[in-house]
Structure formats: structure tokens, C-alpha cells
PDB file of C-alpha atoms in Angstrom:
ATOM      1  CA  UNK A 613     -40.686   1.527   7.324  1.00  0.00           C
ATOM      2  CA  UNK A 614     -37.850   3.858   7.813  1.00  0.00           C
ATOM      3  CA  UNK A 615     -37.182   6.456   9.727  1.00  0.00           C
ATOM      4  CA  UNK A 616     -34.519   7.457  12.203  1.00  0.00           C
ATOM      5  CA  UNK A 617     -32.559   4.271  11.412  1.00  0.00           C
ATOM      6  CA  UNK A 618     -32.886   2.085   8.790  1.00  0.00           C
ATOM      7  CA  UNK A 619     -32.894  -1.508   7.911  1.00  0.00           C
ATOM      8  CA  UNK A 620     -33.750  -4.541   5.183  1.00  0.00           C
ATOM      9  CA  UNK A 621     -36.869  -6.953   6.048  1.00  0.00           C
ATOM     10  CA  UNK A 622     -37.232  -9.961   3.605  1.00  0.00           C
ATOM     11  CA  UNK A 623     -40.571 -11.959   3.292  1.00  0.00           C
ATOM     12  CA  UNK A 624     -40.007 -15.142   6.246  1.00  0.00           C
ATOM     13  CA  UNK A 625     -40.109 -11.772   7.931  1.00  0.00           C
ATOM     14  CA  UNK A 626     -36.104 -11.585   9.282  1.00  0.00           C
ATOM     15  CA  UNK A 627     -35.641  -7.870  10.168  1.00  0.00           C
ATOM     16  CA  UNK A 628     -31.755  -6.924   8.902  1.00  0.00           C
ATOM     17  CA  UNK A 629     -30.660  -3.784  10.711  1.00  0.00           C
ATOM     18  CA  UNK A 630     -28.248  -1.474   9.638  1.00  0.00           C
ATOM     19  CA  UNK A 631     -28.577   2.427  10.788  1.00  0.00           C
ATOM     20  CA  UNK A 632     -29.265   3.447  14.718  1.00  0.00           C
ATOM     21  CA  UNK A 633     -33.096   4.539  15.298  1.00  0.00           C
ATOM     22  CA  UNK A 634     -36.162   4.089  14.935  1.00  0.00           C
ATOM     23  CA  UNK A 635     -37.958   2.152  12.340  1.00  0.00           C
ATOM     24  CA  UNK A 636     -41.333   0.762  11.975  1.00  0.00           C
ATOM     25  CA  UNK A 637     -42.075  -3.008  11.429  1.00  0.00           C
ATOM     26  CA  UNK A 638     -45.312  -3.532   9.646  1.00  0.00           C
ATOM     27  CA  UNK A 639     -46.707  -6.985   8.320  1.00  0.00           C
ATOM     28  CA  UNK A 640     -49.536  -8.103   6.171  1.00  0.00           C
ATOM     29  CA  UNK A 641     -51.864 -10.434   6.200  1.00  0.00           C
ATOM     30  CA  UNK A 642     -54.931 -10.542   3.982  1.00  0.00           C
ATOM     31  CA  UNK A 643     -57.112  -7.551   5.008  1.00  0.00           C
ATOM     32  CA  UNK A 644     -55.205  -7.285   8.363  1.00  0.00           C
ATOM     33  CA  UNK A 645     -52.289  -5.832   9.332  1.00  0.00           C
ATOM     34  CA  UNK A 646     -50.524  -5.069  12.556  1.00  0.00           C
ATOM     35  CA  UNK A 647     -46.962  -3.001  13.075  1.00  0.00           C
ATOM     36  CA  UNK A 648     -44.651  -2.391  15.693  1.00  0.00           C
ATOM     37  CA  UNK A 649     -41.324  -0.533  16.067  1.00  0.00           C
ATOM     38  CA  UNK A 650     -38.210  -1.161  16.724  1.00  0.00           C
ATOM     39  CA  UNK A 651     -34.904   0.262  18.183  1.00  0.00           C
ATOM     40  CA  UNK A 652     -32.162   0.066  17.033  1.00  0.00           C
ATOM     41  CA  UNK A 653     -28.902   0.329  18.651  1.00  0.00           C
ATOM     42  CA  UNK A 654     -25.218   0.978  17.903  1.00  0.00           C
ATOM     43  CA  UNK A 655     -23.645  -2.799  18.059  1.00  0.00           C
ATOM     44  CA  UNK A 656     -20.638  -3.708  20.004  1.00  0.00           C
ATOM     45  CA  UNK A 657     -16.988  -2.749  18.409  1.00  0.00           C
ATOM     46  CA  UNK A 658     -15.799  -4.651  15.891  1.00  0.00           C
ATOM     47  CA  UNK A 659     -12.796  -2.846  13.549  1.00  0.00           C
ATOM     48  CA  UNK A 660     -11.176   0.152  12.681  1.00  0.00           C
ATOM     49  CA  UNK A 661     -12.556   2.103   9.696  1.00  0.00           C
ATOM     50  CA  UNK A 662      -8.875   2.844   7.992  1.00  0.00           C
ATOM     51  CA  UNK A 663      -8.907   6.452   5.937  1.00  0.00           C
ATOM     52  CA  UNK A 664      -6.508   8.068   3.634  1.00  0.00           C
ATOM     53  CA  UNK A 665      -4.886   8.323  -0.003  1.00  0.00           C
ATOM     54  CA  UNK A 666      -4.344   5.151  -1.862  1.00  0.00           C
ATOM     55  CA  UNK A 667      -1.357   6.074  -4.078  1.00  0.00           C
ATOM     56  CA  UNK A 668       1.648   8.088  -2.523  1.00  0.00           C
ATOM     57  CA  UNK A 669       4.823   9.020  -4.400  1.00  0.00           C
ATOM     58  CA  UNK A 670       7.999   7.510  -2.601  1.00  0.00           C
ATOM     59  CA  UNK A 671       9.472   9.818   0.215  1.00  0.00           C
ATOM     60  CA  UNK A 672       6.827  11.962   0.218  1.00  0.00           C
ATOM     61  CA  UNK A 673       3.970  12.495   3.333  1.00  0.00           C
ATOM     62  CA  UNK A 674       1.094  10.834   3.449  1.00  0.00           C
ATOM     63  CA  UNK A 675      -1.681  11.228   6.837  1.00  0.00           C
ATOM     64  CA  UNK A 676      -3.659   8.279   7.843  1.00  0.00           C
ATOM     65  CA  UNK A 677      -7.064   8.202  10.141  1.00  0.00           C
ATOM     66  CA  UNK A 678      -8.942   5.073  11.925  1.00  0.00           C
ATOM     67  CA  UNK A 679     -12.577   5.174  13.490  1.00  0.00           C
ATOM     68  CA  UNK A 680     -13.676   2.788  15.541  1.00  0.00           C
ATOM     69  CA  UNK A 681     -17.025   0.956  14.386  1.00  0.00           C
ATOM     70  CA  UNK A 682     -19.411  -1.847  14.868  1.00  0.00           C
ATOM     71  CA  UNK A 683     -20.210  -4.655  12.137  1.00  0.00           C
ATOM     72  CA  UNK A 684     -22.525  -2.637  10.310  1.00  0.00           C
ATOM     73  CA  UNK A 685     -19.979   0.348  10.195  1.00  0.00           C
ATOM     74  CA  UNK A 686     -21.763   2.720  12.181  1.00  0.00           C
ATOM     75  CA  UNK A 687     -18.836   4.510  14.346  1.00  0.00           C
ATOM     76  CA  UNK A 688     -18.033   4.321  17.804  1.00  0.00           C
ATOM     77  CA  UNK A 689     -16.728   7.217  19.482  1.00  0.00           C
ATOM     78  CA  UNK A 690     -15.918   5.272  22.782  1.00  0.00           C
ATOM     79  CA  UNK A 691     -14.678   1.740  24.011  1.00  0.00           C
ATOM     80  CA  UNK A 692     -15.283   1.027  27.507  1.00  0.00           C
ATOM     81  CA  UNK A 693     -15.520   4.277  28.277  1.00  0.00           C
ATOM     82  CA  UNK A 694     -12.798   5.883  26.915  1.00  0.00           C
ATOM     83  CA  UNK A 695     -11.398   7.421  23.224  1.00  0.00           C
ATOM     84  CA  UNK A 696     -10.440   4.764  21.192  1.00  0.00           C
ATOM     85  CA  UNK A 697      -6.533   4.872  20.858  1.00  0.00           C
ATOM     86  CA  UNK A 698      -4.737   3.874  17.690  1.00  0.00           C
ATOM     87  CA  UNK A 699      -1.044   2.282  17.210  1.00  0.00           C
ATOM     88  CA  UNK A 700      -0.042   2.335  13.881  1.00  0.00           C
ATOM     89  CA  UNK A 701       1.966  -0.505  11.898  1.00  0.00           C
ATOM     90  CA  UNK A 702       3.190  -0.017   8.290  1.00  0.00           C
ATOM     91  CA  UNK A 703       5.392  -2.955   5.878  1.00  0.00           C
ATOM     92  CA  UNK A 704       7.321  -0.714   4.663  1.00  0.00           C
ATOM     93  CA  UNK A 705       8.840   2.938   5.341  1.00  0.00           C
ATOM     94  CA  UNK A 706       8.109   4.675   8.769  1.00  0.00           C
ATOM     95  CA  UNK A 707       4.718   5.675  10.310  1.00  0.00           C
ATOM     96  CA  UNK A 708       4.172   7.933  13.206  1.00  0.00           C
ATOM     97  CA  UNK A 709       2.127   8.246  15.668  1.00  0.00           C
ATOM     98  CA  UNK A 710      -0.291  10.506  14.389  1.00  0.00           C
ATOM     99  CA  UNK A 711      -1.085   8.197  11.330  1.00  0.00           C
ATOM    100  CA  UNK A 712       1.401  10.030   9.445  1.00  0.00           C
ATOM    101  CA  UNK A 713       3.454   8.003   6.374  1.00  0.00           C
ATOM    102  CA  UNK A 714       6.795   8.582   4.667  1.00  0.00           C
ATOM    103  CA  UNK A 715       7.424   5.352   2.746  1.00  0.00           C
ATOM    104  CA  UNK A 716      10.551   5.537   0.046  1.00  0.00           C
ATOM    105  CA  UNK A 717      10.254   1.306  -2.022  1.00  0.00           C
ATOM    106  CA  UNK A 718       8.101   1.494  -4.639  1.00  0.00           C
ATOM    107  CA  UNK A 719       5.524  -0.701  -4.347  1.00  0.00           C
ATOM    108  CA  UNK A 720       2.183  -2.029  -2.335  1.00  0.00           C
ATOM    109  CA  UNK A 721       2.745  -0.713   1.322  1.00  0.00           C
ATOM    110  CA  UNK A 722       0.422  -1.957   3.869  1.00  0.00           C
ATOM    111  CA  UNK A 723      -0.656  -0.027   6.432  1.00  0.00           C
ATOM    112  CA  UNK A 724      -2.603  -0.702   9.837  1.00  0.00           C
ATOM    113  CA  UNK A 725      -4.060   0.580  12.490  1.00  0.00           C
ATOM    114  CA  UNK A 726      -4.721  -1.039  16.115  1.00  0.00           C
ATOM    115  CA  UNK A 727      -6.721  -0.377  19.207  1.00  0.00           C
ATOM    116  CA  UNK A 728      -4.606  -0.043  21.707  1.00  0.00           C
ATOM    117  CA  UNK A 729      -7.162  -0.545  24.640  1.00  0.00           C
ATOM    118  CA  UNK A 730      -7.493  -4.445  22.199  1.00  0.00           C
ATOM    119  CA  UNK A 731      -5.457  -5.243  19.443  1.00  0.00           C
ATOM    120  CA  UNK A 732      -7.536  -7.761  18.642  1.00  0.00           C
ATOM    121  CA  UNK A 733      -9.668  -4.790  17.086  1.00  0.00           C
ATOM    122  CA  UNK A 734      -7.834  -3.484  13.978  1.00  0.00           C
ATOM    123  CA  UNK A 735      -8.008  -2.135  10.363  1.00  0.00           C
ATOM    124  CA  UNK A 736      -5.797  -1.992   7.038  1.00  0.00           C
ATOM    125  CA  UNK A 737      -4.893   0.213   4.426  1.00  0.00           C
ATOM    126  CA  UNK A 738      -2.873  -0.951   0.915  1.00  0.00           C
ATOM    127  CA  UNK A 739      -0.841   2.002  -0.220  1.00  0.00           C
ATOM    128  CA  UNK A 740       0.433   1.754  -3.656  1.00  0.00           C
ATOM    129  CA  UNK A 741       3.752   3.814  -3.715  1.00  0.00           C
ATOM    130  CA  UNK A 742       5.465   5.202  -6.588  1.00  0.00           C
ATOM    131  CA  UNK A 743       8.529   6.448  -7.997  1.00  0.00           C
ATOM    132  CA  UNK A 744       9.687   9.639  -8.075  1.00  0.00           C
ATOM    133  CA  UNK A 745      11.162  11.409 -10.372  1.00  0.00           C
ATOM    134  CA  UNK A 746      14.440  10.574 -12.320  1.00  0.00           C
ATOM    135  CA  UNK A 747      17.539  11.733 -11.014  1.00  0.00           C
ATOM    136  CA  UNK A 748      20.176   8.983 -11.944  1.00  0.00           C
ATOM    137  CA  UNK A 749      20.934   6.414 -13.796  1.00  0.00           C
ATOM    138  CA  UNK A 750      21.912   2.598 -12.794  1.00  0.00           C
ATOM    139  CA  UNK A 751      23.399   0.010 -14.885  1.00  0.00           C
ATOM    140  CA  UNK A 752      22.631  -4.495 -13.612  1.00  0.00           C
ATOM    141  CA  UNK A 753      24.024  -7.583 -15.050  1.00  0.00           C
ATOM    142  CA  UNK A 754      21.592  -9.966 -15.763  1.00  0.00           C
ATOM    143  CA  UNK A 755      22.779 -13.096 -13.685  1.00  0.00           C
ATOM    144  CA  UNK A 756      23.809 -13.643 -10.003  1.00  0.00           C
ATOM    145  CA  UNK A 757      27.199 -13.862 -11.015  1.00  0.00           C
ATOM    146  CA  UNK A 758      29.048 -13.652 -14.756  1.00  0.00           C
ATOM    147  CA  UNK A 759      31.210 -16.505 -15.878  1.00  0.00           C
ATOM    148  CA  UNK A 760      33.742 -16.489 -18.278  1.00  0.00           C
ATOM    149  CA  UNK A 761      33.416 -17.515 -21.293  1.00  0.00           C
ATOM    150  CA  UNK A 762      29.388 -17.057 -21.243  1.00  0.00           C
ATOM    151  CA  UNK A 763      27.652 -13.447 -22.721  1.00  0.00           C
ATOM    152  CA  UNK A 764      25.292 -11.386 -20.475  1.00  0.00           C
ATOM    153  CA  UNK A 765      22.931  -8.232 -20.975  1.00  0.00           C
ATOM    154  CA  UNK A 766      23.841  -5.074 -19.050  1.00  0.00           C
ATOM    155  CA  UNK A 767      20.449  -3.351 -18.376  1.00  0.00           C
ATOM    156  CA  UNK A 768      20.564   0.788 -17.493  1.00  0.00           C
ATOM    157  CA  UNK A 769      17.588   1.855 -15.636  1.00  0.00           C
ATOM    158  CA  UNK A 770      16.073   5.259 -14.981  1.00  0.00           C
ATOM    159  CA  UNK A 771      16.153   5.234 -10.973  1.00  0.00           C
ATOM    160  CA  UNK A 772      14.761   8.059  -8.606  1.00  0.00           C
ATOM    161  CA  UNK A 773      17.191   9.429  -5.687  1.00  0.00           C
ATOM    162  CA  UNK A 774      15.980   6.121  -3.692  1.00  0.00           C
ATOM    163  CA  UNK A 775      16.498   4.193  -6.691  1.00  0.00           C
ATOM    164  CA  UNK A 776      13.385   2.810  -7.497  1.00  0.00           C
ATOM    165  CA  UNK A 777      13.144   1.748 -11.444  1.00  0.00           C
ATOM    166  CA  UNK A 778      11.184   4.352 -13.382  1.00  0.00           C
ATOM    167  CA  UNK A 779      12.230   2.523 -16.440  1.00  0.00           C
ATOM    168  CA  UNK A 780      15.384   0.590 -18.842  1.00  0.00           C
ATOM    169  CA  UNK A 781      16.473   3.331 -21.131  1.00  0.00           C
ATOM    170  CA  UNK A 782      18.726   2.529 -23.939  1.00  0.00           C
ATOM    171  CA  UNK A 783      22.339   3.404 -23.255  1.00  0.00           C
ATOM    172  CA  UNK A 784      25.959   4.048 -24.590  1.00  0.00           C
ATOM    173  CA  UNK A 785      28.474   0.863 -23.046  1.00  0.00           C
ATOM    174  CA  UNK A 786      31.909   1.284 -22.651  1.00  0.00           C
ATOM    175  CA  UNK A 787      34.033  -0.949 -20.721  1.00  0.00           C
ATOM    176  CA  UNK A 788      37.318  -0.476 -18.767  1.00  0.00           C
ATOM    177  CA  UNK A 789      39.501  -3.661 -18.026  1.00  0.00           C
ATOM    178  CA  UNK A 790      40.681  -4.025 -14.639  1.00  0.00           C
ATOM    179  CA  UNK A 791      42.117  -7.353 -12.980  1.00  0.00           C
ATOM    180  CA  UNK A 792      39.552  -9.226 -15.452  1.00  0.00           C
ATOM    181  CA  UNK A 793      38.637  -8.763 -18.677  1.00  0.00           C
ATOM    182  CA  UNK A 794      35.658  -8.872 -20.904  1.00  0.00           C
ATOM    183  CA  UNK A 795      33.897  -7.780 -24.574  1.00  0.00           C
ATOM    184  CA  UNK A 796      31.213  -5.855 -25.130  1.00  0.00           C
ATOM    185  CA  UNK A 797      28.473  -5.345 -27.786  1.00  0.00           C
ATOM    186  CA  UNK A 798      25.680  -3.481 -27.805  1.00  0.00           C
ATOM    187  CA  UNK A 799      24.798  -4.515 -23.922  1.00  0.00           C
ATOM    188  CA  UNK A 800      26.048  -7.794 -23.940  1.00  0.00           C
ATOM    189  CA  UNK A 801      29.286  -8.258 -21.709  1.00  0.00           C
ATOM    190  CA  UNK A 802      31.180 -11.409 -22.493  1.00  0.00           C
ATOM    191  CA  UNK A 803      34.244 -12.175 -19.610  1.00  0.00           C
ATOM    192  CA  UNK A 804      37.243 -13.571 -21.072  1.00  0.00           C
ATOM    193  CA  UNK A 805      39.227 -13.543 -17.707  1.00  0.00           C
ATOM    194  CA  UNK A 806      38.610 -13.829 -14.039  1.00  0.00           C
ATOM    195  CA  UNK A 807      38.612 -10.254 -12.430  1.00  0.00           C
ATOM    196  CA  UNK A 808      37.034  -7.043 -12.170  1.00  0.00           C
ATOM    197  CA  UNK A 809      35.860  -5.290 -15.297  1.00  0.00           C
ATOM    198  CA  UNK A 810      34.284  -1.553 -15.275  1.00  0.00           C
ATOM    199  CA  UNK A 811      30.733  -0.965 -17.316  1.00  0.00           C
ATOM    200  CA  UNK A 812      30.064   2.291 -17.824  1.00  0.00           C
ATOM    201  CA  UNK A 813      26.756   3.591 -19.392  1.00  0.00           C
ATOM    202  CA  UNK A 814      25.422   7.000 -20.707  1.00  0.00           C
ATOM    203  CA  UNK A 815      21.581   7.542 -21.353  1.00  0.00           C
ATOM    204  CA  UNK A 816      20.849   8.151 -25.040  1.00  0.00           C
ATOM    205  CA  UNK A 817      17.546   9.884 -24.000  1.00  0.00           C
ATOM    206  CA  UNK A 818      20.132  12.496 -21.653  1.00  0.00           C
ATOM    207  CA  UNK A 819      23.219  12.067 -22.024  1.00  0.00           C
ATOM    208  CA  UNK A 820      24.053  13.724 -18.510  1.00  0.00           C
ATOM    209  CA  UNK A 821      22.452  10.611 -16.858  1.00  0.00           C
ATOM    210  CA  UNK A 822      25.963   8.286 -16.363  1.00  0.00           C
ATOM    211  CA  UNK A 823      26.632   5.449 -14.355  1.00  0.00           C
ATOM    212  CA  UNK A 824      29.901   2.973 -13.359  1.00  0.00           C
ATOM    213  CA  UNK A 825      28.806  -0.337 -12.360  1.00  0.00           C
TER     214      UNK A 825
END
């Protein structure tokens, strides 16, 4: 019988404690039964539970917190007589000592909290960084380098202030031959002479967005 504590017991008499407090365990055999009070105490420090958002727009600041817990996820306010001290780290962007994250590259970011008094105790949270508002156009050629006589597809992408791709876009393309030369058909470029050429793209959906590559 759960009281201030909480747990479960199976038919073999194996009791699993969940929450600290008191429970009454009763065994019955035929018409006979007997009970005993069980005191559940909080376990040893096991991990840090990290709380905070799971998504954020690139460049926005978000805050995280970490709580010391035992293996049954009960909160602990003390570690070896001291308040838990948290050290933060991140796989991308910048995270400050107070748990504030600023990430500018889109994709998944792993935020990790470690207990300063015992770095083996830690917790983490995955945050998805999404692109911000479109501010410009970026041009890329589909290849590590282009060779004379081969044809390559050019790509125009709408990007945010940090260069994160929001979406590809149709564009009007023009080419300016310089030390090299090339022909252009739509977004397909075919080099005809070794050197450099300049490609200019203007977004079809927003003519104020242009890029040179």
C-alpha cells in the first residue's frame, strides 16, 4: 500500500522502490496475512536531468537547467554536503556558465551538463537549431571543382544571416567571363577555358535577393 512513498511489488515478493517515503507491504497466504512498514530513502547521486527547449532559431538565446537525481529520478539538493555545481558544454555554438546557449549553425546540438564535484555524473539534451529569416541568396556549384568540357548544375539557396540554408530557389542566371570562359544554359554551366568566371544569380521570387559566385 503506497503512502508517502511509492513502489511496486510482484507476485514473487520482489519490491521496487520509486519515491522516498513510507509504504506498507502485506503478504497473504490463504486466510493469513502479515504486514511490514518499509522506509524508502533517496538513492545515491546518479545523473543530471537537463531541462530546457528542444528547438531554437539560429542566433536566439535559450536557457537550460540541470538537477541532480538518483537512479530513480528523485531530486537531490546536496552532493557531499555541498550544493551541486554545474559545468556546461555544447557541441556547437556558445554556452555560458549560467546555462544560456547561443547557436548559429542549423542542425542538432548536444548540450551537456557535468557535476563539477564529480564529472562522471552528467546529463545531456539534444536541441534542434533551425534557420532564421531569409536575408540573402547564396550560390554554389555542384562539385568540388569544375573542369573544362564538363557540365555542372548551379544552385541558388535562400539563407539566413548566418549562412544557414532555408530553401533552394529558382533564379535568373548570367555569367561574366574573366580569365576563363564558360557557357550557361539555365543553371547549367559548361567551362570552355581554364581560369575564373563570375556567375550572377537573382531570385525569381524576390528580385531584391542576388548573389555572385
